CSV table of C-alpha atoms in Angstrom, one decimal:
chain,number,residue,atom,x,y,z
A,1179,UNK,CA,-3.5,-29.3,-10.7
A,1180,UNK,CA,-2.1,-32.6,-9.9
A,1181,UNK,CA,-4.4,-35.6,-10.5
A,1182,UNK,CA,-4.3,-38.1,-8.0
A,1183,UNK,CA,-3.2,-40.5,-11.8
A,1184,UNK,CA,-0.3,-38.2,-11.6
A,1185,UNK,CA,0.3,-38.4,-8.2
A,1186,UNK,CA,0.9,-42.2,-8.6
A,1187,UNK,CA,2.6,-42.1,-11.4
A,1188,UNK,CA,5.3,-39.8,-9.4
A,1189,UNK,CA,5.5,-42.1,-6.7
A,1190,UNK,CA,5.5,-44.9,-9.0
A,1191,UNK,CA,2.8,-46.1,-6.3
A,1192,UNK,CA,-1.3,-47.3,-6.8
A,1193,UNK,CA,-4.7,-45.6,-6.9
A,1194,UNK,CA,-7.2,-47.4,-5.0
A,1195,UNK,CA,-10.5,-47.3,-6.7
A,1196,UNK,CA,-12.3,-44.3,-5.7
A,1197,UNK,CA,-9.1,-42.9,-7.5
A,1198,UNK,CA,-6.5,-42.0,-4.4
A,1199,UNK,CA,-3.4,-42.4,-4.6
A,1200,UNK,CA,-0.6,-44.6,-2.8
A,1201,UNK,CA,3.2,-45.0,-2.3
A,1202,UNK,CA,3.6,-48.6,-1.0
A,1203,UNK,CA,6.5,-50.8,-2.0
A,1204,UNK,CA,5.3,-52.8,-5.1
A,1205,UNK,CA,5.3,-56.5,-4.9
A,1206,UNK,CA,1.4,-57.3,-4.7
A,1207,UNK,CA,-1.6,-57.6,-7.1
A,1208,UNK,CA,-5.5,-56.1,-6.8
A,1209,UNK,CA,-8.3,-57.8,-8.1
A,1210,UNK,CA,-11.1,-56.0,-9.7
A,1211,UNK,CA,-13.6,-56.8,-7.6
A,1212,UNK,CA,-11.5,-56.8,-4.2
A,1213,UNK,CA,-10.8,-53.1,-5.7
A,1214,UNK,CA,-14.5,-52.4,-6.4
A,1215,UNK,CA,-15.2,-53.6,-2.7
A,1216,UNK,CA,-13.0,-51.0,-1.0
A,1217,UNK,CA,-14.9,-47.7,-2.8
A,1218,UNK,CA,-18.0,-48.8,-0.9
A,1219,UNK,CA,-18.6,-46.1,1.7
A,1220,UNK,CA,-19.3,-49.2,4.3
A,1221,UNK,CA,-16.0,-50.7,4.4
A,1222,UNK,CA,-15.9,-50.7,8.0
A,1223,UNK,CA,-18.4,-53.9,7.9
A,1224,UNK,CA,-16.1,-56.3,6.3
A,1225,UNK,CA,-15.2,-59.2,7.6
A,1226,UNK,CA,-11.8,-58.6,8.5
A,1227,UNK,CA,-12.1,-57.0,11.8
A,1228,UNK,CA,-10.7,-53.8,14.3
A,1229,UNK,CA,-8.3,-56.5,16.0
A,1230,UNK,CA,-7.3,-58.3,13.1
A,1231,UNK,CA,-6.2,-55.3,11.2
A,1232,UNK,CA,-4.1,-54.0,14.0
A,1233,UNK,CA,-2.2,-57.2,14.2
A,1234,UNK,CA,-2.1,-57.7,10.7
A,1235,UNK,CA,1.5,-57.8,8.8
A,1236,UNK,CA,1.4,-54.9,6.8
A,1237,UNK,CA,1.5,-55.9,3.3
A,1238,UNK,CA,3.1,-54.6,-0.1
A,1239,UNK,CA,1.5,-52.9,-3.1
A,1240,UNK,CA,-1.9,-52.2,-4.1
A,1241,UNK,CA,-3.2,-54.1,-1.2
A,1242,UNK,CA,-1.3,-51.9,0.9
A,1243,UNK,CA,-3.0,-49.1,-0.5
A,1244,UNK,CA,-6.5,-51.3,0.2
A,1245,UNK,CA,-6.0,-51.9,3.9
A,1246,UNK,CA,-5.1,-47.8,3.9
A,1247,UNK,CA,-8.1,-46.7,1.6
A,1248,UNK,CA,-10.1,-48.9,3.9
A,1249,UNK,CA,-8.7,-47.5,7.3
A,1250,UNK,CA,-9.0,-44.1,6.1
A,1251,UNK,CA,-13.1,-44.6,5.3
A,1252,UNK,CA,-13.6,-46.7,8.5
A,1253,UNK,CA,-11.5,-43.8,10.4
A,1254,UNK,CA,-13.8,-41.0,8.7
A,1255,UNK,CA,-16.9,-42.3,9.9
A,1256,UNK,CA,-15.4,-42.5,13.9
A,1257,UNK,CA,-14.6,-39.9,16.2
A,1258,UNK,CA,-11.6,-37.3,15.2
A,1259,UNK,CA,-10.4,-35.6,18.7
A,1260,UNK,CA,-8.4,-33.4,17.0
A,1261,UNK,CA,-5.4,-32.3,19.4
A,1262,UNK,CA,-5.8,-28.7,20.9
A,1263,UNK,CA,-2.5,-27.7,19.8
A,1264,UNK,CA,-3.4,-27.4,16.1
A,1265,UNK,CA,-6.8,-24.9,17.2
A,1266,UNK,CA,-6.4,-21.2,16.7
A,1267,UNK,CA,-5.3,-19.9,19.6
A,1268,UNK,CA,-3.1,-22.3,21.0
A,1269,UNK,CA,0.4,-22.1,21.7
A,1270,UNK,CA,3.5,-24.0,20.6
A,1271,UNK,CA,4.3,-24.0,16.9
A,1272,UNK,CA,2.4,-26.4,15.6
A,1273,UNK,CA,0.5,-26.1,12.5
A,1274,UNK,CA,-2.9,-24.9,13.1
A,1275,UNK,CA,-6.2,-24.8,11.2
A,1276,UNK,CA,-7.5,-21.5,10.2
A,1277,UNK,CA,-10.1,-19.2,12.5
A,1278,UNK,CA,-13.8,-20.5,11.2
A,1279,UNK,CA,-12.9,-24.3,9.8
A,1280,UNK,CA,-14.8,-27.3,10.8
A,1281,UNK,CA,-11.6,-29.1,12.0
A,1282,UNK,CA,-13.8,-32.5,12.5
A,1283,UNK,CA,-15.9,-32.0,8.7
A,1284,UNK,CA,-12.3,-31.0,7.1
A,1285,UNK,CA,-10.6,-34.1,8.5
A,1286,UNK,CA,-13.9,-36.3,7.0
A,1287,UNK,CA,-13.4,-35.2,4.3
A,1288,UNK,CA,-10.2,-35.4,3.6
A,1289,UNK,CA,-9.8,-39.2,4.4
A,1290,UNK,CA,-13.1,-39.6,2.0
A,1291,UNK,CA,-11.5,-37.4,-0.6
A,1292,UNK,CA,-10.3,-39.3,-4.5
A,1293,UNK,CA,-7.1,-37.0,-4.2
A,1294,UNK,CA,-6.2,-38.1,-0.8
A,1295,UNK,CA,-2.6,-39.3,-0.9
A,1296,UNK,CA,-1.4,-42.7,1.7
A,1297,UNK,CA,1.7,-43.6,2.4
A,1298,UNK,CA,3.1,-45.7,5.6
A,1299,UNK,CA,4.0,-43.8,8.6
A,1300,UNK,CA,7.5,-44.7,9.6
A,1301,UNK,CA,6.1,-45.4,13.2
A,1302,UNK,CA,2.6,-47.8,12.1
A,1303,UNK,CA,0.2,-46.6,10.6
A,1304,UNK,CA,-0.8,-44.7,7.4
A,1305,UNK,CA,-0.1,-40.6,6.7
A,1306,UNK,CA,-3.4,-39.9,4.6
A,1307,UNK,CA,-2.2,-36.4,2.6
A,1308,UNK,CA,-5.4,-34.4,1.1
A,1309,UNK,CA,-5.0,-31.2,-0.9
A,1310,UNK,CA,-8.2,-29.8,-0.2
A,1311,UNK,CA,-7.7,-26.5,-2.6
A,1312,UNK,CA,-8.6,-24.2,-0.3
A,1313,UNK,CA,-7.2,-22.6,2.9
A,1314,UNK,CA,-8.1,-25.0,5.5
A,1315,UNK,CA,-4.8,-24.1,7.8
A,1316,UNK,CA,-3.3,-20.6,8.9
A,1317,UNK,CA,-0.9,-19.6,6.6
A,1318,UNK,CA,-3.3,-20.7,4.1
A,1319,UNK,CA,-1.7,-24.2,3.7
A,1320,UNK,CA,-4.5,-25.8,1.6
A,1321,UNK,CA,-3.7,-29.8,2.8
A,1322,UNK,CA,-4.3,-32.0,5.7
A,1323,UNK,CA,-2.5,-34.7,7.0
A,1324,UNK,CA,-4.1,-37.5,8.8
A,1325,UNK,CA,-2.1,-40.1,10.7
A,1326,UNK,CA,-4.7,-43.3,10.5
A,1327,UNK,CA,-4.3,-46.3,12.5
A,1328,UNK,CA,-4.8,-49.5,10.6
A,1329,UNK,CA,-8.0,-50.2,12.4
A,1330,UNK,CA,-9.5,-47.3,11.1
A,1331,UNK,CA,-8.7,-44.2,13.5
A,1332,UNK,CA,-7.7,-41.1,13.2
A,1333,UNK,CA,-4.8,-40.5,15.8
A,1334,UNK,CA,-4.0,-37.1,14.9
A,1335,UNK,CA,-4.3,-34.6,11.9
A,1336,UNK,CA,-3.2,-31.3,11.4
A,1337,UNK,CA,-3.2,-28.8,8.3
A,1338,UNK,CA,0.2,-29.7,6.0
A,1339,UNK,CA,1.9,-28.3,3.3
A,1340,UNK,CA,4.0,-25.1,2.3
A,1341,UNK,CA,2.3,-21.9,3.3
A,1342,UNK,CA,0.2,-20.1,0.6
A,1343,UNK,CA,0.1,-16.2,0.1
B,301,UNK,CA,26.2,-31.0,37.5
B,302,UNK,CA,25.7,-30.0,33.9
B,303,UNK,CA,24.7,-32.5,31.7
B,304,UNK,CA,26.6,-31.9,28.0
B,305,UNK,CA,23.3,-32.9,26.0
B,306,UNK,CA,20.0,-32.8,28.2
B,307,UNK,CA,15.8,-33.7,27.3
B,308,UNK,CA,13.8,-32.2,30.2
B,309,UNK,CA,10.3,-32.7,30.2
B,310,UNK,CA,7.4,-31.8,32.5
B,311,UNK,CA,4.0,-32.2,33.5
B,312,UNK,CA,3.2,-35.1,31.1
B,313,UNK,CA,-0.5,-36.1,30.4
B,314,UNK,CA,-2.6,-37.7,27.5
B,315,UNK,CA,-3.7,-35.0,24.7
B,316,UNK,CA,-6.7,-37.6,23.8
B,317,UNK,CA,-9.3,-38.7,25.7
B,318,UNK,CA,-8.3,-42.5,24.7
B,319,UNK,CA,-4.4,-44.1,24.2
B,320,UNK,CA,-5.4,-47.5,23.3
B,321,UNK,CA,-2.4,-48.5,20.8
B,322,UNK,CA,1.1,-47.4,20.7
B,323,UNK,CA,0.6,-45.3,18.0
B,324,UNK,CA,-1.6,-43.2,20.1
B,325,UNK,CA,1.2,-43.2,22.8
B,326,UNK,CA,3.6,-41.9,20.5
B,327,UNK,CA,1.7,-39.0,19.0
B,328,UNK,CA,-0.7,-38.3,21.7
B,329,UNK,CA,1.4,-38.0,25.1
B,330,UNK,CA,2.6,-34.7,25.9
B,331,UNK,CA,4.9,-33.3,27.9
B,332,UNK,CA,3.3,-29.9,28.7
B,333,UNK,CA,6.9,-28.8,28.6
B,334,UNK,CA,10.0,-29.6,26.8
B,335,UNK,CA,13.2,-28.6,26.1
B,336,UNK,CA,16.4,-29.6,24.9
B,337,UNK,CA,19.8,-28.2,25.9
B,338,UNK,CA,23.3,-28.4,25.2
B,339,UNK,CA,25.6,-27.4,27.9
B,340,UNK,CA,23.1,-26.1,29.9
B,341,UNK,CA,22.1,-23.8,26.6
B,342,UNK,CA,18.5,-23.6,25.1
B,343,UNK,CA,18.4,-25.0,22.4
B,344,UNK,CA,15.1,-26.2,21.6
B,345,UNK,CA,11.8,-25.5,23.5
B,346,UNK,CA,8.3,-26.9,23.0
B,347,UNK,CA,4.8,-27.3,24.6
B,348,UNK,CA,2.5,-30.2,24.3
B,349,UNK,CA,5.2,-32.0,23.2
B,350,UNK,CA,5.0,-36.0,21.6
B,351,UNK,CA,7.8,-36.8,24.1
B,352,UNK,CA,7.4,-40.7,23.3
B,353,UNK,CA,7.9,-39.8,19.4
B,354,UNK,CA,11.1,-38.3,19.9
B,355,UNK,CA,12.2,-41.2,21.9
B,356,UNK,CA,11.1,-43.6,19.5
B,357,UNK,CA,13.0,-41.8,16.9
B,358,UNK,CA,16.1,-41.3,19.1
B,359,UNK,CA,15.8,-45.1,19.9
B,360,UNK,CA,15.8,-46.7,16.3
B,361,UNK,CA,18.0,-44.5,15.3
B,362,UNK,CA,20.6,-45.4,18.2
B,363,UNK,CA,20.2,-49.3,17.6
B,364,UNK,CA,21.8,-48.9,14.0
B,365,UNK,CA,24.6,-49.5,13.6
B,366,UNK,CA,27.5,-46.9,14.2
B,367,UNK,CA,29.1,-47.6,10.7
B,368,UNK,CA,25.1,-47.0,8.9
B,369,UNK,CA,24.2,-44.0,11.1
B,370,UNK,CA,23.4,-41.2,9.0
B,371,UNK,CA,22.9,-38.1,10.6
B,372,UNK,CA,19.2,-37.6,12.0
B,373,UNK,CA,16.5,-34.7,11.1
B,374,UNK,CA,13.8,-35.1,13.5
B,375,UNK,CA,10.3,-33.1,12.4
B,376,UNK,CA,7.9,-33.6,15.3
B,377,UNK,CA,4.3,-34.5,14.2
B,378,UNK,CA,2.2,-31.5,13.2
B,379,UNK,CA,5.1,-29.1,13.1
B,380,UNK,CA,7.7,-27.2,11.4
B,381,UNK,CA,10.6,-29.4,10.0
B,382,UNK,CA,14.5,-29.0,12.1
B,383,UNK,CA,13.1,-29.8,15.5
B,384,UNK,CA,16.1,-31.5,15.8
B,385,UNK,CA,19.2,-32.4,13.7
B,386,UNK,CA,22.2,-34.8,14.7
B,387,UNK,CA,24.9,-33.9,12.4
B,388,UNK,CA,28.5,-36.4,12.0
B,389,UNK,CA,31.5,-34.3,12.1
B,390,UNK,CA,34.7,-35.3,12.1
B,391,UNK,CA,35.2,-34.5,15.8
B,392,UNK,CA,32.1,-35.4,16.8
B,393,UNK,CA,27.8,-34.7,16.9
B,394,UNK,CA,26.8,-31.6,16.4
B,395,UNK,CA,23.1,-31.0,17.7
B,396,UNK,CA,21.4,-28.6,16.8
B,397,UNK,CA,17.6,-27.0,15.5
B,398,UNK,CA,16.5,-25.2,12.7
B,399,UNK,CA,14.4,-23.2,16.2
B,400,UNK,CA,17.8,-21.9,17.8
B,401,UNK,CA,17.5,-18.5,19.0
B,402,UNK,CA,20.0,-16.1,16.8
B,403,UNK,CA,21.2,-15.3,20.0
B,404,UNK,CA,22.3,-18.7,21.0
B,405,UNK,CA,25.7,-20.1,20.2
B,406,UNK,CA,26.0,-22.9,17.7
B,407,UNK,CA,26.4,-25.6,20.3
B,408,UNK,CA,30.2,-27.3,21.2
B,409,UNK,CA,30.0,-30.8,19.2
B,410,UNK,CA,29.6,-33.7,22.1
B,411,UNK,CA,31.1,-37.3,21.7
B,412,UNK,CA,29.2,-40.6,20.8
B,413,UNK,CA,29.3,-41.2,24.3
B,414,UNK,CA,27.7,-37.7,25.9
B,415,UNK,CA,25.1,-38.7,23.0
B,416,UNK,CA,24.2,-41.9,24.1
B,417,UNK,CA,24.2,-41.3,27.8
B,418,UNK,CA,21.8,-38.4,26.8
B,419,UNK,CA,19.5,-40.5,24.7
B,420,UNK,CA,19.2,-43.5,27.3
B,421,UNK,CA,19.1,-41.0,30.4
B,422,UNK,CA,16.1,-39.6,28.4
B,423,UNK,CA,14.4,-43.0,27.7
B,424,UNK,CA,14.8,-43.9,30.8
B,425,UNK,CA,13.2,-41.0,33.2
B,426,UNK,CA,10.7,-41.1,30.2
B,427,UNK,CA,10.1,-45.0,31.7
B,428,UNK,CA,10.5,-44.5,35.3
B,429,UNK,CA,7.7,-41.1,35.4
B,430,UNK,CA,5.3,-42.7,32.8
B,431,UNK,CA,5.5,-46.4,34.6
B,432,UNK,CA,4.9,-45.1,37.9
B,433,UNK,CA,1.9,-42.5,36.9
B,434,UNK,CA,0.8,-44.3,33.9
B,435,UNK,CA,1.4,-47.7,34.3
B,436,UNK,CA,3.4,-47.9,30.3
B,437,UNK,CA,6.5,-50.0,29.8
B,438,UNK,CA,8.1,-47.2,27.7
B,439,UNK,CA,10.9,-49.5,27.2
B,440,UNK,CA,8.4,-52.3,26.0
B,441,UNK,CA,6.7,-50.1,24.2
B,442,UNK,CA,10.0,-48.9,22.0
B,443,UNK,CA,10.9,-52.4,21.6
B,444,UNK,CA,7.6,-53.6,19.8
B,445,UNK,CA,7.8,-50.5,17.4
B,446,UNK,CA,11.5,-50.9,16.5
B,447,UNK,CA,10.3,-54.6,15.7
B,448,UNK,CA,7.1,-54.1,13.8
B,449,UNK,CA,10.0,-51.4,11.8
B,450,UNK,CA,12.2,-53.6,11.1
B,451,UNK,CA,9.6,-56.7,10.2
């Protein structure tokens, strides 16, 4: 099992500090208590707002990996409109979730998990990766990608990862 | 008359009940129909496809420049990787997908040219259809993403 410790270590990257992981080009510092600030479930209240953060410049290091941690709680507690094409059934061959998973309570989780995994997305954004270690997706791909907006969002997720006999 | 390197797309539509950003744009507006051919071959077909994704990608990737281009992999969002792959040759771009039917041919390489007439006739039906039913300056909209890249 990969701990999130190792995770960062690969990606030579930060843990935020419920423990997730992040690979954000260095070049920034945390503080403690900034740090401490961002495992509160209720980081959606702070005082840097929606608008602000969308407009923000997206910035380096472990403070990248805040304003991520922090999108990805704010974006668990909002709504998740997963896209039809990734529900059993549907066409196209896009990944799917598996027959009998709570797409909406899988995604929560995921984005409120310690092994979730952020990196940018190359088109804005943050990709939140979440092993969940069980079969959440058919094939029995055990992770979830989350594309977050950095106002706290979740544009689209999908079950991820390399299929799983 | 046969286009060497054609996008065709139809029936496009939101696949969320909200787009407020461009993020949601790019990842949630579908064509309910896509396909890509070369010389009037199938080479790639799709539905619910993030048509705006692929022309963001397509975009940045045609404003390097020529000397830095490597060759492109494109993995559409919440799929398989190989959607699309622009390959340098020494006679010219070979497209091609990892989602070719055995039964297709490996498609004739096109010139820089054919590929960039392809890529900016795509961007720009893409502009005209979603500006006229839409109201989205696709063009705008590539232009603030290639520059929030590249900042």
């Amino acid at each position: 099992v990969r701990t999130a410790a190792k995770v960062a270590d690969e990606l030579s990257g930060f843990k935020d500090a419920r423990g997730a992981a992040g690979a954000f080009a260095e070049g920034d510092v945390v503080g403690g208590a900034t740090s401490a600030l961002f495992a509160l479930p209720g980081v959606g209240k702070l005082a840097k707002g929606a608008k602000a953060a969308t407009k923000a410049a997206p910035r380096a290091g472990a403070s990248a990996l805040e304003d991520a941690s922090r999108a990805s709680f704010k974006a668990a507690e909002g709504p998740i409109n997963i896209s039809r094409k990734h529900l059993p059934g549907a066409g196209g061959r896009y990944n799917k979730f598996a027959e009998g998973v709570d797409a909406d309570g899988v995604v929560r989780e995921a984005l409120r998990s310690p092994n979730a995994i952020f990196r940018p997305n190359p088109a804005g954004g943050y990709r939140v990766d979440t092993d969940l270690g069980r079969a959440i997706g058919q094939g029995g791909r055990t992770s979830l990608r989350s594309i977050v907006s950095p106002d706290g969002r979740v544009v689209t997720a999908f079950p991820y990862g390399p299929k799983t006999p | 008359v046969t286009e060497t390197l054609c996008f065709r797309f139809a029936d496009l539509h939101p696949d969320a009940p909200e787009l407020r950003e461009d993020l949601d744009w790019l990842l949630r507006f579908v064509a309910r129909r896509f396909e890509i051919r070369v010389r009037d071959e199938l080479l790639y077909e799709e539905v619910e496809f993030p048509v705006l994704e692929l022309a963001q990608v397509l975009d940045a990737w045609m404003a390097t420049d020529m000397a830095e281009r490597h060759d492109l992999e494109y993995e559409v969002t919440g799929g398989e990787n190989g959607t699309l792959l622009l390959r340098s040759t020494a006679s010219g771009w070979l497209v091609d997908s990892a989602y070719r039917s055995p039964t297709t041919p490996v498609p004739a390489l096109i010139t820089d040219d054919e590929l960039r007439h392809a890529i900016s006739s795509f961007i720009e039906e893409l502009h005209r259809e979603t500006g006229r039913d839409y109201d989205l300056d696709v063009r705008a909209l590539l232009t603030r993403v290639r520059a929030d890249a590249s900042s």
